[in-house]
XYZ file of C-alpha atoms in Angstrom:
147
model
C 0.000 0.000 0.000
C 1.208 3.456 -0.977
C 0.767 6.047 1.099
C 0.712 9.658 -0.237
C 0.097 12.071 2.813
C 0.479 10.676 6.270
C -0.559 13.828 8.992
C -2.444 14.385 12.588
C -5.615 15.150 10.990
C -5.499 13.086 7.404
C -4.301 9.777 5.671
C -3.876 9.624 2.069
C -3.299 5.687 0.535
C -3.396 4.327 -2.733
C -7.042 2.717 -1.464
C -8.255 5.004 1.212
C -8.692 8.425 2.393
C -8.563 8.411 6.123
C -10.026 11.662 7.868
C -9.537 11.963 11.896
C -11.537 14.301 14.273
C -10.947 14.218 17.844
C -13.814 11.900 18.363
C -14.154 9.731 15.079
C -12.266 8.462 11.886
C -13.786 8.192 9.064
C -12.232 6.254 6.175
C -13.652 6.710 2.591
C -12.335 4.389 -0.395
C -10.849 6.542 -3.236
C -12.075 4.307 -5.751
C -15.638 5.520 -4.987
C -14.734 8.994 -5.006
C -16.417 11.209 -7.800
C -16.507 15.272 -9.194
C -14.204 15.786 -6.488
C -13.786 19.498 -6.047
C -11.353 21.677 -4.061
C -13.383 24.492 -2.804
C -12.101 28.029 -0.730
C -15.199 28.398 1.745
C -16.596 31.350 3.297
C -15.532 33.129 6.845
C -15.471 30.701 10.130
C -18.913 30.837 11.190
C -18.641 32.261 14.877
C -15.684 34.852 14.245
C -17.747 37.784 13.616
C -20.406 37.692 16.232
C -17.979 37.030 19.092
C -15.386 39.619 18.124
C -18.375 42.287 18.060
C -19.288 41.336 21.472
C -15.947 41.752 23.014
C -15.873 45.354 21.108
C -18.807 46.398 22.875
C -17.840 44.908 26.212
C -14.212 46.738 25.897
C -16.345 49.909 25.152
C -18.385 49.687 28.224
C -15.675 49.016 30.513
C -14.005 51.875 29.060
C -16.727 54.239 29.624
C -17.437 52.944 32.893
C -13.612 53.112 34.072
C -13.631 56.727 32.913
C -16.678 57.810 34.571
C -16.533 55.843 37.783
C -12.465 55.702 38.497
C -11.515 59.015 36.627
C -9.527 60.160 33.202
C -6.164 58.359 34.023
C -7.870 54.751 34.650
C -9.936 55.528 31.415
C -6.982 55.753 29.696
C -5.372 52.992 30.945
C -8.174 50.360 30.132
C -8.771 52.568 26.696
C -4.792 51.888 25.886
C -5.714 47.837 27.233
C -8.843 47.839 25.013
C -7.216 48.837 21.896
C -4.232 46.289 22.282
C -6.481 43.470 22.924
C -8.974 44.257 19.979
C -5.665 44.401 17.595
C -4.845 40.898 18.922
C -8.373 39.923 18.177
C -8.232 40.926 14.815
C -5.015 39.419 13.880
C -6.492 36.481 15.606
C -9.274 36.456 13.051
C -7.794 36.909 10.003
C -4.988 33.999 10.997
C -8.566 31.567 10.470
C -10.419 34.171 7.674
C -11.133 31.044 5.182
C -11.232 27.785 4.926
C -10.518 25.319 2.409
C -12.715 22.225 1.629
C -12.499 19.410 -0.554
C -15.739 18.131 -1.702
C -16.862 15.099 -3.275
C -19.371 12.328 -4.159
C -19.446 9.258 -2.407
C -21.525 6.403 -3.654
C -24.018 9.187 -4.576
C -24.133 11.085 -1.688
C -22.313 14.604 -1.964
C -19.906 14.923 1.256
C -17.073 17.216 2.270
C -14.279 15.150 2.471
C -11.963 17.349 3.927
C -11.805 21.181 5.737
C -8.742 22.915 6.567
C -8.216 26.659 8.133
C -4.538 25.767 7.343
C -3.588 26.164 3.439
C -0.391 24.780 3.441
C -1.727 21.310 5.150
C -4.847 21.387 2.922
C -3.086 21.959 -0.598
C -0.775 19.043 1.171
C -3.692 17.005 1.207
C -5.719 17.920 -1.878
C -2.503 17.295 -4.085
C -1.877 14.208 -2.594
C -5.734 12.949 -2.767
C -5.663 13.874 -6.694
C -2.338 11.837 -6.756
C -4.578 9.098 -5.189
C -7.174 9.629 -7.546
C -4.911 9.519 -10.858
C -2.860 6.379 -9.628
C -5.846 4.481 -9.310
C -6.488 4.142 -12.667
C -10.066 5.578 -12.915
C -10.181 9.544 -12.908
C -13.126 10.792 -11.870
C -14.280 14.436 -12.436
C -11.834 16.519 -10.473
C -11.932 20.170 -10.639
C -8.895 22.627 -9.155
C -10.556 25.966 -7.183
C -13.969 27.172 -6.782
C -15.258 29.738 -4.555
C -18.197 29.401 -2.165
C-alpha cells in the first residue's frame, strides 16, 4: 500500500482516504470517489459575532472606568482595550477562510476534507488527486472554486 500524505488530521493511501476528528475516523475508499472538487469556503462561522461582542464589552468598561475611576484609569483600560482588539483581529484573520475538498461518495455529496490551514490542505488535496490519478479511474476533479 502506498501512502501519499500521512498527517495528525489526514491519511492519504493508494485505497483510502482516512479523515480523523478528535472523536471519530472516518475512512472513505478513493475508488468511490467522484466530481471531487477543491473548494475556498466562506468566513469561520462564529468569528464575527464574538469579536463584536468583546468590542462592545471593551467599550463599556471603558466608559465605565472613565466615569466611575476618573480620566487616568480611562486611559489605561482605553490603551488595554485597543491592544487586545488588535490581537483579536489578527487572531481572526490567521482563520479568515477555509478550504474544503468536496466530493461524491456512492451518490451522496460529502465534504471530504476542511482545513483553516492552506499549506496542510493543498498538502492534502494534491496528494488525494495523486490518489485519484494512480488508481487508474479519474473521476471528475476540478482545481478551485469559490463558495
Amino acid at each position: 500500500m502506498r501512502t501519499y500524505y500521512r498527517g495528525p488530521d489526514a491519511r492519504v493511501t493508494d485505497q483510502h482516504f482516512i479523515r480523523r476528528t478528535p472523536s471519530v475516523e472516518a475512512v472513505f475508499a478513493v475508488r468511490d470517489l467522484r466530481n471531487v472538487v477543491r473548494v475556498q469556503g466562506a468566513p469561520a462561522p462564529d468569528g464575527m459575532g464574538g469579536l463584536l461582542a468583546a468590542g462592545a464589552g471593551m467599550v463599556a468598561l471603558t466608559a465605565a472606568s472613565w466615569s466611575l475611576i476618573g480620566p487616568a484609569a480611562g486611559y489605561a483600560v482605553a490603551g488595554v482595550a485597543v491592544i487586545v482588539a488588535v490581537v483579536m483581529v489578527a487572531a481572526r484573520r490567521r482563520s479568515d477562510r477555509w478550504w474544503h475538498v468536496r466530493a461524491t461518495y456512492r451518490g451522496a455529496e460529502i465534504i471530504l476534507y476542511s482545513s483553516a490551514d492552506q499549506q496542510m490542505f493543498n498538502q492534502v488535496a494534491r496528494a488525494l488527486m495523486r490518489a485519484i490519478e494512480d488508481s487508474g479511474s479519474v473521476p471528475e476533479v476540478r482545481r478551485l472554486a469559490t463558495a
